[in-house]
Short mmCIF file of C-alpha atoms in Angstrom, two decimals:
data_model
loop_
_atom_site.label_atom_id
_atom_site.label_comp_id
_atom_site.label_asym_id
_atom_site.label_seq_id
_atom_site.Cartn_x
_atom_site.Cartn_y
_atom_site.Cartn_z
CA UNK Y 92 23.82 3.93 -98.57
CA UNK Y 93 24.56 6.73 -100.23
CA UNK Y 94 26.93 8.87 -99.49
CA UNK Y 95 25.61 11.50 -96.44
CA UNK Y 96 28.33 14.33 -97.89
CA UNK Y 97 26.47 13.57 -101.28
CA UNK Y 98 22.56 13.05 -99.98
CA UNK Y 99 22.93 16.60 -98.65
CA UNK Y 100 24.13 18.22 -101.91
CA UNK Y 101 21.35 16.38 -103.90
CA UNK Y 102 18.50 17.24 -100.88
CA UNK Y 103 19.26 21.16 -100.92
CA UNK Y 104 18.79 20.93 -104.89
CA UNK Y 105 15.96 18.99 -105.07
CA UNK Y 106 14.19 20.35 -102.20
CA UNK Y 107 15.83 23.90 -103.34
CA UNK Y 108 16.72 24.63 -100.11
CA UNK Y 109 19.19 27.30 -101.00
CA UNK Y 110 20.43 30.01 -103.34
CA UNK Y 111 23.62 28.24 -104.24
CA UNK Y 112 22.74 24.66 -103.91
CA UNK Y 113 23.41 23.80 -107.56
CA UNK Y 114 26.78 25.36 -107.80
CA UNK Y 115 27.77 23.95 -104.29
CA UNK Y 116 26.77 20.39 -106.01
CA UNK Y 117 28.66 21.49 -109.05
CA UNK Y 118 31.86 22.33 -106.95
CA UNK Y 119 31.61 19.34 -104.44
CA UNK Y 120 31.33 16.70 -108.12
CA UNK Y 121 34.65 18.96 -109.33
CA UNK Y 122 36.54 17.28 -106.44
CA UNK Y 123 35.48 13.55 -106.65
CA UNK Y 124 36.66 10.35 -109.25
CA UNK Y 125 33.85 10.71 -111.78
CA UNK Y 126 34.45 6.78 -112.02
CA UNK Y 127 33.69 6.59 -108.30
CA UNK Y 128 30.02 5.09 -106.72
CA UNK Y 129 27.86 7.04 -105.51
CA UNK Y 130 27.87 4.74 -101.87
CA UNK Y 131 31.69 4.78 -102.07
CA UNK Y 132 33.23 7.94 -102.83
CA UNK Y 133 36.90 8.76 -103.92
CA UNK Y 134 38.61 12.09 -103.91
CA UNK Y 135 40.78 12.78 -106.83
CA UNK Y 136 44.21 12.06 -105.88
CA UNK Y 137 45.89 15.62 -106.77
CA UNK Y 138 47.45 15.60 -110.41
CA UNK Y 139 46.25 17.29 -112.69
CA UNK Y 140 44.79 20.76 -113.65
CA UNK Y 141 41.67 21.44 -111.04
CA UNK Y 142 38.38 21.52 -112.99
CA UNK Y 143 37.12 24.77 -113.32
CA UNK Y 144 34.52 26.38 -110.43
CA UNK Y 145 30.72 26.40 -111.79
CA UNK Y 146 29.40 29.81 -112.14
CA UNK Y 147 25.82 30.83 -112.73
CA UNK Y 148 23.43 32.80 -111.58
CA UNK Y 149 21.45 32.40 -108.07
CA UNK Y 150 18.22 30.78 -108.34
CA UNK Y 151 15.76 33.74 -107.50
CA UNK Y 152 12.62 31.22 -105.95
CA UNK Y 153 14.80 29.84 -103.45
CA UNK Y 154 12.73 28.06 -100.28
CA UNK Y 155 12.96 26.31 -97.16
CA UNK Y 156 9.85 24.65 -97.03
CA UNK Y 157 9.40 20.77 -97.78
CA UNK Y 158 6.96 20.72 -101.27
CA UNK Y 159 6.83 17.48 -101.92
CA UNK Y 160 5.29 16.56 -98.08
CA UNK Y 161 2.18 15.83 -97.35
CA UNK Y 162 -0.09 19.08 -95.44
CA UNK Y 163 -1.56 18.33 -92.19
CA UNK Y 164 -5.21 17.56 -92.18
CA UNK Y 165 -5.91 21.30 -90.83
CA UNK Y 166 -4.04 22.61 -94.26
CA UNK Y 167 -6.10 21.17 -96.34
CA UNK Y 168 -8.60 22.30 -98.79
CA UNK Y 169 -12.33 20.98 -97.41
CA UNK Y 170 -14.00 17.95 -99.14
CA UNK Y 171 -16.51 19.14 -101.69
CA UNK Y 172 -20.21 18.91 -100.39
CA UNK Y 173 -22.73 17.91 -102.17
CA UNK Y 174 -25.06 20.07 -103.81
CA UNK Y 175 -29.00 18.75 -103.27
CA UNK Y 176 -30.21 18.11 -106.78
CA UNK Y 177 -33.36 20.03 -108.31
CA UNK Y 178 -35.48 18.63 -110.97
CA UNK Y 179 -35.75 20.69 -113.64
CA UNK Y 180 -38.98 19.30 -114.96
CA UNK Y 181 -42.02 19.83 -113.31
CA UNK Y 182 -44.17 17.45 -111.52
CA UNK Y 183 -47.59 16.82 -111.64
CA UNK Y 184 -50.05 17.03 -108.51
CA UNK Y 185 -49.88 13.21 -108.81
CA UNK Y 186 -46.71 13.41 -106.38
CA UNK Y 187 -48.14 15.63 -103.34
CA UNK Y 188 -50.88 13.08 -103.02
CA UNK Y 189 -48.52 10.01 -103.15
CA UNK Y 190 -46.04 11.41 -101.11
CA UNK Y 191 -49.10 12.28 -98.40
CA UNK Y 192 -50.96 9.40 -98.64
CA UNK Y 193 -47.35 6.60 -98.10
CA UNK Y 194 -46.43 9.20 -95.11
CA UNK Y 195 -50.22 7.89 -93.49
CA UNK Y 196 -50.70 4.59 -94.45
CA UNK Y 197 -49.50 1.68 -96.21
CA UNK Y 198 -50.51 1.61 -100.08
CA UNK Y 199 -51.76 -1.42 -101.77
CA UNK Y 200 -50.95 -2.17 -105.02
CA UNK Y 201 -53.23 -4.92 -107.42
CA UNK Y 202 -51.99 -8.91 -107.76
CA UNK Y 203 -51.41 -10.88 -111.15
CA UNK Y 204 -53.14 -10.06 -114.35
CA UNK Y 205 -51.78 -13.22 -115.89
CA UNK Y 206 -53.19 -15.12 -113.16
CA UNK Y 207 -57.01 -13.64 -113.26
CA UNK Y 208 -56.80 -13.80 -117.42
CA UNK Y 209 -56.10 -17.55 -117.00
CA UNK Y 210 -59.47 -18.00 -114.98
CA UNK Y 211 -61.46 -17.03 -118.24
CA UNK Y 212 -60.03 -20.17 -120.24
CA UNK Y 213 -60.00 -17.71 -123.33
CA UNK Y 214 -59.53 -19.29 -126.55
CA UNK Y 215 -57.75 -17.88 -129.66
CA UNK Y 216 -60.95 -15.84 -131.01
CA UNK Y 217 -61.22 -14.20 -127.56
CA UNK Y 218 -56.98 -12.68 -128.63
CA UNK Y 219 -58.20 -12.29 -132.30
CA UNK Y 220 -61.46 -10.43 -131.96
CA UNK Y 221 -62.49 -8.59 -135.02
CA UNK Y 222 -59.46 -6.35 -135.36
CA UNK Y 223 -57.03 -9.44 -135.41
CA UNK Y 224 -59.20 -11.86 -137.15
CA UNK Y 225 -56.64 -12.50 -140.22
CA UNK Y 226 -54.02 -12.20 -138.44
CA UNK Y 227 -50.76 -14.33 -139.71
CA UNK Y 228 -49.68 -15.32 -136.21
CA UNK Y 229 -51.20 -16.94 -133.18
CA UNK Y 230 -52.06 -14.62 -130.57
CA UNK Y 231 -53.53 -16.74 -127.53
CA UNK Y 232 -51.25 -16.17 -124.75
CA UNK Y 233 -50.74 -12.60 -125.62
CA UNK Y 234 -52.61 -10.89 -122.58
CA UNK Y 235 -51.50 -7.25 -123.63
CA UNK Y 236 -53.93 -7.65 -126.75
CA UNK Y 237 -57.11 -8.72 -124.70
CA UNK Y 238 -57.30 -4.49 -123.82
CA UNK Y 239 -58.64 -4.32 -127.82
CA UNK Y 240 -60.55 -7.99 -127.92
CA UNK Y 241 -61.89 -8.26 -124.53
CA UNK Y 242 -61.69 -4.68 -122.59
CA UNK Y 243 -64.71 -6.69 -120.73
CA UNK Y 244 -62.52 -9.19 -119.20
CA UNK Y 245 -59.41 -6.54 -118.09
CA UNK Y 246 -62.24 -4.04 -117.12
CA UNK Y 247 -63.28 -6.50 -114.66
CA UNK Y 248 -59.98 -7.28 -113.94
CA UNK Y 249 -59.22 -4.19 -112.67
CA UNK Y 250 -62.54 -3.66 -111.07
CA UNK Y 251 -62.17 -6.68 -108.65
CA UNK Y 252 -58.46 -5.59 -107.51
CA UNK Y 253 -59.94 -1.71 -106.84
CA UNK Y 254 -62.86 -3.74 -105.06
CA UNK Y 255 -60.40 -5.78 -102.75
CA UNK Y 256 -58.57 -2.30 -101.63
CA UNK Y 257 -55.76 -1.24 -104.20
CA UNK Y 258 -55.29 2.17 -104.18
CA UNK Y 259 -52.61 1.64 -107.45
CA UNK Y 260 -53.42 -1.08 -110.78
CA UNK Y 261 -51.28 -1.85 -113.07
CA UNK Y 262 -51.95 -1.34 -117.13
CA UNK Y 263 -52.48 -4.55 -119.08
CA UNK Y 264 -49.01 -3.68 -120.82
CA UNK Y 265 -46.36 -6.11 -119.20
CA UNK Y 266 -45.23 -6.78 -122.94
CA UNK Y 267 -47.13 -3.72 -124.87
CA UNK Y 268 -43.14 -2.77 -126.66
CA UNK Y 269 -41.90 -3.34 -130.21
CA UNK Y 270 -39.87 -6.13 -129.03
CA UNK Y 271 -41.60 -7.97 -127.14
CA UNK Y 272 -44.62 -7.97 -129.33
CA UNK Y 273 -41.99 -9.09 -131.98
CA UNK Y 274 -43.30 -12.85 -130.82
CA UNK Y 275 -46.52 -12.12 -132.03
CA UNK Y 276 -45.76 -9.87 -135.42
CA UNK Y 277 -47.23 -7.72 -133.95
CA UNK Y 278 -44.61 -5.17 -133.79
CA UNK Y 279 -45.60 -2.08 -135.42
CA UNK Y 280 -45.69 1.18 -134.06
CA UNK Y 281 -49.56 1.94 -134.50
CA UNK Y 282 -50.69 -1.47 -133.01
CA UNK Y 283 -48.32 -0.51 -129.28
CA UNK Y 284 -49.44 2.80 -129.75
CA UNK Y 285 -53.13 1.60 -129.68
CA UNK Y 286 -51.87 -1.45 -126.92
CA UNK Y 287 -50.32 0.78 -124.76
CA UNK Y 288 -52.99 3.84 -124.92
CA UNK Y 289 -56.20 1.53 -124.46
CA UNK Y 290 -54.50 -0.10 -121.61
CA UNK Y 291 -54.02 3.34 -119.86
CA UNK Y 292 -57.54 4.33 -120.53
CA UNK Y 293 -59.35 1.50 -119.59
CA UNK Y 294 -57.42 1.70 -116.26
CA UNK Y 295 -57.87 5.02 -115.74
CA UNK Y 296 -61.39 4.72 -116.29
CA UNK Y 297 -61.67 2.15 -113.01
CA UNK Y 298 -59.68 4.39 -111.24
CA UNK Y 299 -61.67 7.57 -111.71
CA UNK Y 300 -64.63 5.80 -111.48
CA UNK Y 301 -63.79 3.86 -107.67
CA UNK Y 302 -62.51 7.51 -106.66
CA UNK Y 303 -65.67 8.84 -107.18
CA UNK Y 304 -67.26 6.95 -105.14
CA UNK Y 305 -64.64 7.57 -102.48
CA UNK Y 306 -62.85 10.77 -103.05
CA UNK Y 307 -60.80 9.74 -99.63
CA UNK Y 308 -59.61 7.29 -101.06
CA UNK Y 309 -57.90 8.18 -104.61
CA UNK Y 310 -57.02 5.37 -107.16
CA UNK Y 311 -54.07 5.59 -109.00
CA UNK Y 312 -53.67 3.76 -112.67
CA UNK Y 313 -49.72 2.39 -113.01
CA UNK Y 314 -48.08 2.27 -116.63
CA UNK Y 315 -46.91 -1.21 -116.13
CA UNK Y 316 -43.61 -0.81 -117.66
CA UNK Y 317 -42.27 -5.09 -118.42
CA UNK Y 318 -38.27 -5.89 -118.83
CA UNK Y 319 -38.76 -7.02 -122.60
CA UNK Y 320 -37.67 -10.01 -123.59
CA UNK Y 321 -34.23 -9.01 -124.44
CA UNK Y 322 -31.34 -8.29 -121.90
CA UNK Y 323 -28.45 -5.72 -122.67
CA UNK Y 324 -26.14 -7.61 -120.03
CA UNK Y 325 -26.21 -11.20 -120.98
CA UNK Y 326 -25.16 -12.62 -124.06
CA UNK Y 327 -28.21 -15.05 -125.31
CA UNK Y 328 -25.08 -17.28 -127.13
CA UNK Y 329 -22.88 -19.24 -125.69
CA UNK Y 330 -19.82 -19.35 -127.75
CA UNK Y 331 -19.60 -15.28 -128.26
CA UNK Y 332 -20.53 -13.60 -124.62
CA UNK Y 333 -19.73 -10.10 -126.36
CA UNK Y 334 -22.85 -10.46 -128.26
CA UNK Y 335 -26.31 -9.05 -127.62
CA UNK Y 336 -29.79 -9.89 -128.95
CA UNK Y 337 -30.46 -5.86 -129.05
CA UNK Y 338 -28.51 -2.93 -128.95
CA UNK Y 339 -29.38 0.07 -125.88
CA UNK Y 340 -30.70 1.90 -128.68
CA UNK Y 341 -33.12 -0.14 -129.78
CA UNK Y 342 -34.09 -0.72 -125.59
CA UNK Y 343 -34.38 3.23 -125.24
CA UNK Y 344 -36.77 3.55 -128.23
CA UNK Y 345 -38.87 0.99 -127.64
CA UNK Y 346 -39.42 2.35 -124.53
CA UNK Y 347 -40.03 5.94 -125.07
CA UNK Y 348 -43.01 4.81 -127.53
CA UNK Y 349 -44.22 3.25 -124.78
CA UNK Y 350 -44.40 5.94 -122.47
CA UNK Y 351 -45.76 8.31 -124.76
CA UNK Y 352 -48.44 6.17 -125.57
CA UNK Y 353 -48.91 5.32 -121.87
CA UNK Y 354 -49.37 8.94 -121.10
CA UNK Y 355 -51.48 9.94 -123.86
CA UNK Y 356 -53.85 7.13 -122.04
CA UNK Y 357 -53.71 8.98 -118.86
CA UNK Y 358 -52.20 6.75 -116.52
CA UNK Y 359 -51.15 8.67 -112.78
CA UNK Y 360 -47.75 7.21 -112.63
CA UNK Y 361 -45.17 4.61 -114.54
CA UNK Y 362 -44.60 1.05 -113.01
CA UNK Y 363 -41.03 -0.23 -114.71
CA UNK Y 364 -40.91 -3.37 -113.08
CA UNK Y 365 -39.91 -6.75 -112.88
CA UNK Y 366 -36.22 -5.88 -113.59
CA UNK Y 367 -33.96 -8.88 -114.19
CA UNK Y 368 -31.18 -6.62 -116.40
CA UNK Y 369 -30.62 -3.23 -114.77
CA UNK Y 370 -29.28 -2.25 -117.64
CA UNK Y 371 -32.69 -2.39 -119.19
CA UNK Y 372 -33.68 -0.56 -116.59
CA UNK Y 373 -31.48 2.09 -117.11
CA UNK Y 374 -32.47 2.11 -121.08
CA UNK Y 375 -36.10 2.80 -119.47
CA UNK Y 376 -35.57 5.59 -116.81
CA UNK Y 377 -33.62 7.36 -119.77
CA UNK Y 378 -36.49 7.12 -122.08
CA UNK Y 379 -38.57 7.97 -119.07
CA UNK Y 380 -36.29 10.94 -118.93
CA UNK Y 381 -36.53 11.94 -122.01
CA UNK Y 382 -40.25 11.98 -122.59
CA UNK Y 383 -40.54 14.17 -119.36
CA UNK Y 384 -38.30 16.20 -120.65
CA UNK Y 385 -40.25 17.11 -124.21
CA UNK Y 386 -43.31 16.81 -122.49
CA UNK Y 387 -42.44 19.65 -119.76
CA UNK Y 388 -43.82 17.86 -116.79
CA UNK Y 389 -43.15 14.22 -115.14
CA UNK Y 390 -45.18 12.01 -113.29
CA UNK Y 391 -44.39 9.59 -110.19
CA UNK Y 392 -42.29 6.59 -111.22
CA UNK Y 393 -41.97 3.30 -109.43
CA UNK Y 394 -38.94 0.86 -109.83
CA UNK Y 395 -39.27 -2.57 -108.93
CA UNK Y 396 -36.45 -5.33 -109.16
CA UNK Y 397 -36.53 -9.05 -109.41
CA UNK Y 398 -34.01 -11.09 -107.44
CA UNK Y 399 -33.84 -15.15 -109.22
CA UNK Y 400 -32.85 -16.96 -106.25
CA UNK Y 401 -31.45 -16.86 -102.74
CA UNK Y 402 -28.29 -15.05 -103.16
CA UNK Y 403 -30.40 -11.90 -103.58
CA UNK Y 404 -29.00 -11.12 -106.85
CA UNK Y 405 -30.97 -9.98 -110.37
CA UNK Y 406 -30.34 -12.37 -113.29
CA UNK Y 407 -27.31 -9.65 -114.45
CA UNK Y 408 -25.72 -10.56 -111.34
CA UNK Y 409 -26.29 -7.19 -109.31
CA UNK Y 410 -27.09 -7.69 -105.33
CA UNK Y 411 -30.08 -5.19 -104.67
CA UNK Y 412 -27.76 -2.57 -102.95
CA UNK Y 413 -25.75 -1.88 -106.58
CA UNK Y 414 -29.20 -1.85 -108.29
CA UNK Y 415 -30.32 0.82 -105.95
CA UNK Y 416 -26.88 2.43 -106.74
CA UNK Y 417 -27.63 2.10 -110.29
CA UNK Y 418 -30.57 3.31 -110.17
CA UNK Y 419 -30.99 6.18 -107.57
CA UNK Y 420 -29.43 8.86 -110.35
CA UNK Y 421 -33.15 8.44 -111.72
CA UNK Y 422 -34.48 10.00 -108.86
CA UNK Y 423 -37.59 7.45 -108.47
CA UNK Y 424 -40.82 8.00 -106.17
CA UNK Y 425 -40.66 4.47 -104.98
CA UNK Y 426 -38.49 1.67 -105.23
CA UNK Y 427 -39.06 -2.43 -104.72
CA UNK Y 428 -38.72 -5.68 -105.09
CA UNK Y 429 -41.04 -8.40 -107.23
CA UNK Y 430 -41.70 -11.92 -108.28
CA UNK Y 431 -38.81 -14.35 -108.39
CA UNK Y 432 -39.72 -15.28 -104.39
CA UNK Y 433 -42.39 -15.52 -101.77
CA UNK Y 434 -42.66 -12.70 -99.28
CA UNK Y 435 -40.40 -14.95 -97.00
CA UNK Y 436 -37.21 -15.26 -98.88
CA UNK Y 437 -37.68 -11.74 -100.01
CA UNK Y 438 -37.59 -10.15 -96.61
CA UNK Y 439 -33.79 -9.29 -95.69
CA UNK Y 440 -33.24 -8.22 -99.48
CA UNK Y 441 -36.58 -5.26 -98.75
CA UNK Y 442 -34.51 -5.13 -95.29
CA UNK Y 443 -31.21 -4.10 -97.08
CA UNK Y 444 -33.21 -1.92 -99.98
CA UNK Y 445 -34.90 -0.10 -97.09
CA UNK Y 446 -32.12 0.61 -95.38
CA UNK Y 447 -30.49 2.14 -98.35
CA UNK Y 448 -32.77 3.61 -100.13
CA UNK Y 449 -34.42 7.52 -99.31
CA UNK Y 450 -37.27 7.03 -101.38
CA UNK Y 451 -40.09 5.16 -100.58
CA UNK Y 452 -40.13 1.10 -100.54
CA UNK Y 453 -42.81 -1.49 -101.75
CA UNK Y 454 -43.04 -4.78 -102.86
CA UNK Y 455 -45.09 -7.65 -104.57
CA UNK Y 456 -43.89 -11.23 -104.00
CA UNK Y 457 -45.48 -14.15 -105.32
CA UNK Y 458 -47.73 -16.64 -104.02
CA UNK Y 459 -45.21 -18.18 -101.98
CA UNK Y 460 -42.63 -20.54 -104.39
CA UNK Y 461 -44.67 -22.56 -107.24
CA UNK Y 462 -45.45 -26.07 -107.29
CA UNK Y 463 -44.15 -29.13 -109.32
CA UNK Y 464 -46.51 -27.85 -112.24
CA UNK Y 465 -45.74 -24.28 -111.94
CA UNK Y 466 -48.84 -23.31 -110.43
CA UNK Y 467 -49.19 -21.22 -106.62
CA UNK Y 468 -50.88 -22.69 -103.76
CA UNK Y 469 -50.46 -20.37 -100.90
CA UNK Y 470 -54.23 -18.90 -100.18
CA UNK Y 471 -54.42 -15.22 -99.10
CA UNK Y 472 -54.67 -15.39 -95.73
CA UNK Y 473 -51.51 -17.27 -95.63
CA UNK Y 474 -49.52 -14.77 -98.14
CA UNK Y 475 -51.15 -12.16 -95.99
CA UNK Y 476 -49.64 -13.55 -92.52
CA UNK Y 477 -45.73 -14.12 -94.75
CA UNK Y 478 -46.37 -10.25 -95.44
CA UNK Y 479 -46.91 -9.41 -91.95
CA UNK Y 480 -43.28 -9.17 -91.06
CA UNK Y 481 -43.18 -6.40 -93.60
CA UNK Y 482 -45.15 -3.95 -92.19
CA UNK Y 483 -44.15 -5.13 -88.45
CA UNK Y 484 -40.69 -4.28 -89.19
CA UNK Y 485 -41.15 -1.11 -90.37
CA UNK Y 486 -39.54 -1.69 -93.74
CA UNK Y 487 -42.23 -1.11 -96.37
CA UNK Y 488 -44.74 1.95 -98.00
CA UNK Y 489 -46.36 -0.22 -99.80
CA UNK Y 490 -47.64 -3.80 -100.87
CA UNK Y 491 -49.06 -5.90 -103.28
CA UNK Y 492 -49.06 -9.21 -105.12
CA UNK Y 493 -47.10 -10.53 -108.28
CA UNK Y 494 -47.50 -14.36 -109.70
CA UNK Y 495 -50.01 -16.58 -108.06
CA UNK Y 496 -52.25 -13.81 -106.33
CA UNK Y 497 -55.53 -12.75 -107.00
CA UNK Y 498 -58.22 -10.14 -106.08
CA UNK Y 499 -58.69 -12.59 -102.60
CA UNK Y 500 -54.58 -12.13 -101.62
CA UNK Y 501 -55.55 -8.43 -102.80
CA UNK Y 502 -58.10 -8.12 -99.87
CA UNK Y 503 -56.06 -9.85 -97.33
CA UNK Y 504 -52.89 -7.58 -97.90
CA UNK Y 505 -55.16 -5.13 -97.58
CA UNK Y 506 -57.15 -5.88 -94.35
CA UNK Y 507 -53.33 -6.71 -93.11
CA UNK Y 508 -51.68 -3.15 -93.49
CA UNK Y 509 -54.46 -1.13 -93.04
CA UNK Y 510 -53.92 -1.62 -88.98
CA UNK Y 511 -49.49 -0.78 -89.74
CA UNK Y 512 -47.71 2.56 -89.39
CA UNK Y 513 -45.69 2.93 -92.85
CA UNK Y 514 -41.96 3.40 -92.77
CA UNK Y 515 -40.11 6.54 -92.49
CA UNK Y 516 -38.44 7.88 -95.10
CA UNK Y 517 -35.38 8.65 -94.58
CA UNK Y 518 -31.80 10.53 -95.78
CA UNK Y 519 -28.60 8.59 -96.38
CA UNK Y 520 -24.71 10.12 -96.33
CA UNK Y 521 -24.03 12.49 -99.38
CA UNK Y 522 -21.23 9.98 -100.86
CA UNK Y 523 -20.09 9.14 -104.18
CA UNK Y 524 -22.43 5.51 -105.13
CA UNK Y 525 -20.84 3.79 -107.73
CA UNK Y 526 -22.07 0.24 -108.78
CA UNK Y 527 -20.97 -3.20 -110.75
CA UNK Y 528 -22.21 -6.20 -109.42
CA UNK Y 529 -21.10 -5.23 -105.94
CA UNK Y 530 -21.89 -1.32 -104.86
CA UNK Y 531 -19.27 0.69 -104.71
CA UNK Y 532 -19.86 3.75 -101.94
CA UNK Y 533 -17.15 6.36 -101.29
CA UNK Y 534 -17.11 7.95 -97.90
CA UNK Y 535 -13.26 10.04 -97.96
CA UNK Y 536 -11.77 9.97 -94.77
CA UNK Y 537 -11.18 13.89 -93.73
CA UNK Y 538 -8.32 13.66 -91.23
CA UNK Y 539 -6.16 10.77 -94.00
CA UNK Y 540 -7.38 10.79 -97.37
CA UNK Y 541 -4.46 8.18 -97.89
CA UNK Y 542 -6.57 5.93 -96.11
CA UNK Y 543 -9.39 6.17 -98.49
CA UNK Y 544 -7.44 6.39 -101.92
CA UNK Y 545 -9.26 5.56 -104.57
CA UNK Y 546 -7.35 3.59 -106.95
CA UNK Y 547 -8.30 3.54 -110.69
CA UNK Y 548 -6.89 1.02 -113.09
CA UNK Y 549 -5.62 2.82 -116.47
CA UNK Y 550 -4.09 -0.17 -118.22
CA UNK Y 551 -7.35 -0.64 -120.49
CA UNK Y 552 -6.67 2.68 -122.19
CA UNK Y 553 -5.42 2.55 -125.90
CA UNK Y 554 -3.28 5.93 -125.50
CA UNK Y 555 -1.08 4.62 -122.05
CA UNK Y 556 -0.62 0.94 -122.57
CA UNK Y 557 0.98 -0.72 -125.80
CA UNK Y 558 0.28 -3.78 -124.98
CA UNK Y 559 -3.82 -2.91 -124.45
CA UNK Y 560 -3.75 -1.19 -127.50
CA UNK Y 561 -1.69 -4.34 -129.30
CA UNK Y 562 -4.44 -6.58 -127.98
CA UNK Y 563 -7.24 -4.38 -129.07
CA UNK Y 564 -5.88 -3.73 -132.58
CA UNK Y 565 -4.58 -6.84 -132.89
CA UNK Y 566 -8.43 -8.73 -131.97
CA UNK Y 567 -6.88 -10.01 -128.96
CA UNK Y 568 -9.84 -9.21 -126.73
CA UNK Y 569 -8.97 -12.07 -124.31
CA UNK Y 570 -5.37 -10.83 -123.92
CA UNK Y 571 -7.18 -7.45 -123.32
CA UNK Y 572 -9.73 -8.83 -120.80
CA UNK Y 573 -7.13 -10.47 -118.93
CA UNK Y 574 -5.59 -7.01 -118.83
CA UNK Y 575 -8.32 -5.68 -116.58
CA UNK Y 576 -8.74 -8.51 -114.43
CA UNK Y 577 -5.15 -8.23 -113.56
CA UNK Y 578 -5.94 -4.69 -112.33
CA UNK Y 579 -8.80 -5.63 -110.54
CA UNK Y 580 -6.83 -8.43 -108.52
CA UNK Y 581 -4.35 -6.00 -107.91
CA UNK Y 582 -6.70 -3.39 -106.03
CA UNK Y 583 -8.25 -1.24 -109.03
CA UNK Y 584 -11.96 0.02 -107.64
CA UNK Y 585 -12.85 1.54 -110.91
CA UNK Y 586 -11.23 0.79 -114.26
CA UNK Y 587 -10.73 3.11 -116.96
CA UNK Y 588 -11.57 2.06 -120.71
CA UNK Y 589 -10.38 4.03 -123.40
CA UNK Y 590 -10.61 3.12 -126.98
CA UNK Y 591 -10.06 6.96 -128.82
CA UNK Y 592 -7.39 5.88 -131.50
CA UNK Y 593 -7.10 6.40 -135.41
CA UNK Y 594 -6.34 2.74 -135.75
CA UNK Y 595 -9.23 1.84 -133.93
CA UNK Y 596 -12.99 1.74 -134.54
CA UNK Y 597 -13.80 3.19 -131.45
CA UNK Y 598 -17.75 2.63 -130.89
CA UNK Y 599 -17.47 -1.42 -132.02
CA UNK Y 600 -14.11 -1.66 -129.50
CA UNK Y 601 -15.81 -0.48 -126.87
CA UNK Y 602 -18.79 -1.73 -127.22
CA UNK Y 603 -17.22 -5.44 -127.37
CA UNK Y 604 -15.13 -4.70 -124.77
CA UNK Y 605 -17.27 -3.88 -122.07
CA UNK Y 606 -19.63 -6.38 -122.70
CA UNK Y 607 -17.09 -8.42 -122.11
CA UNK Y 608 -15.98 -7.32 -119.50
CA UNK Y 609 -19.61 -7.22 -117.89
CA UNK Y 610 -20.24 -10.60 -118.90
CA UNK Y 611 -17.06 -11.77 -116.61
CA UNK Y 612 -17.80 -11.44 -112.71
CA UNK Y 613 -14.26 -11.40 -111.25
CA UNK Y 614 -14.15 -8.09 -113.27
CA UNK Y 615 -17.73 -6.15 -113.11
#
């Protein structure tokens, strides 16, 4: 151990405990053998001239306070409080109406459009109609174009669901984006706009007619915004996990065009549905917010994710609480799950959403699980019984049906939930909520901040790590990813990434590296 006398002089200087601390330490040093070790001090033997005494102006900022010791909790500043978010965009009247209904009863959403269309056994000519009779690509299977070529079929399906008791019907626009319509060579702006606006006008017309018949039960047209056939979080190439089939900006543009047309067509709400990739949904919500800002008002937005199996995760790997954390900033009026699973398998995940979300919660499961041929055998009464657990446990504010459901299923669901009270909306603690594949909810311990310290990994920073920078400059992204993984293994909660350097194309390097991190489960 360091010599106690020497340690005393050193601490006097470090902690500024005396006005003459430096002078005293230098005077003491002059009496020591310069070759002696701090743990075994040796005095000079007395021969030779003595070292001159050090003379300096005494320090004026002398303090007896230990400035590096942590302050007691009582002297620390208060934890910052979160200010309640105030939406600068004016809401439409639909907000008040829907909020009032969801407080009073469980709303009913319609069932599957595809299942209903299949019953009509339509031909290629039905899908082509007059407008597309000379189109260069087969259109059979592109159900969205039926709003133009066979509007009578779509109107009949809408009316059947409304007659069965649906409060909300979805427009027939699940695939009506430029990206999805490229499969049928209908990826032209005027065609996509026409598909969405016509579908919205058709659904709104049906809702208006049924509302007139019974004003006490208003009906709502929901603009269906599907996930597209591209994914921003998963590479379509096994050989290149950093590759993506499209860019975030392309997805945003496609959604913006769809939302604009749906609202021009008169929809009351928007339903961003069947989300298997949260980044696609974030692009949709960003596009929606951009349009609302330009439009000067906003309509309610429902958001519905889909989980791919009993792991409870989306295709991109997120748990449903992490999914909620990723969506909550957009302030949807309701969050839910649809598709993928039957009602029984969906229960624990709706239960979790109901616990963590501070908005309304809904679900519209499939009619059980598919059979060997991909069809659905569960009838309406059976599905309604499977779904009874949702209102029994007070988990939902709205319910409907997805794959395999028909107007029969919706009628059974409507009859079943009619006697139940809806879930009560609740607040959640005002804390920071982040997410990768898992949620990260930060609740600071005001009595001991060190126990809730956030570890921020700074090694993926070209300005702070020469090893990381060299890996990026050399194009060695495998090594760069290993640096990120090592930080996570060492306890990092959040990773900071910086590519700002004159030798690096920052945008492309950032895109490639983040795509790789997202594709590596142990990092994301």
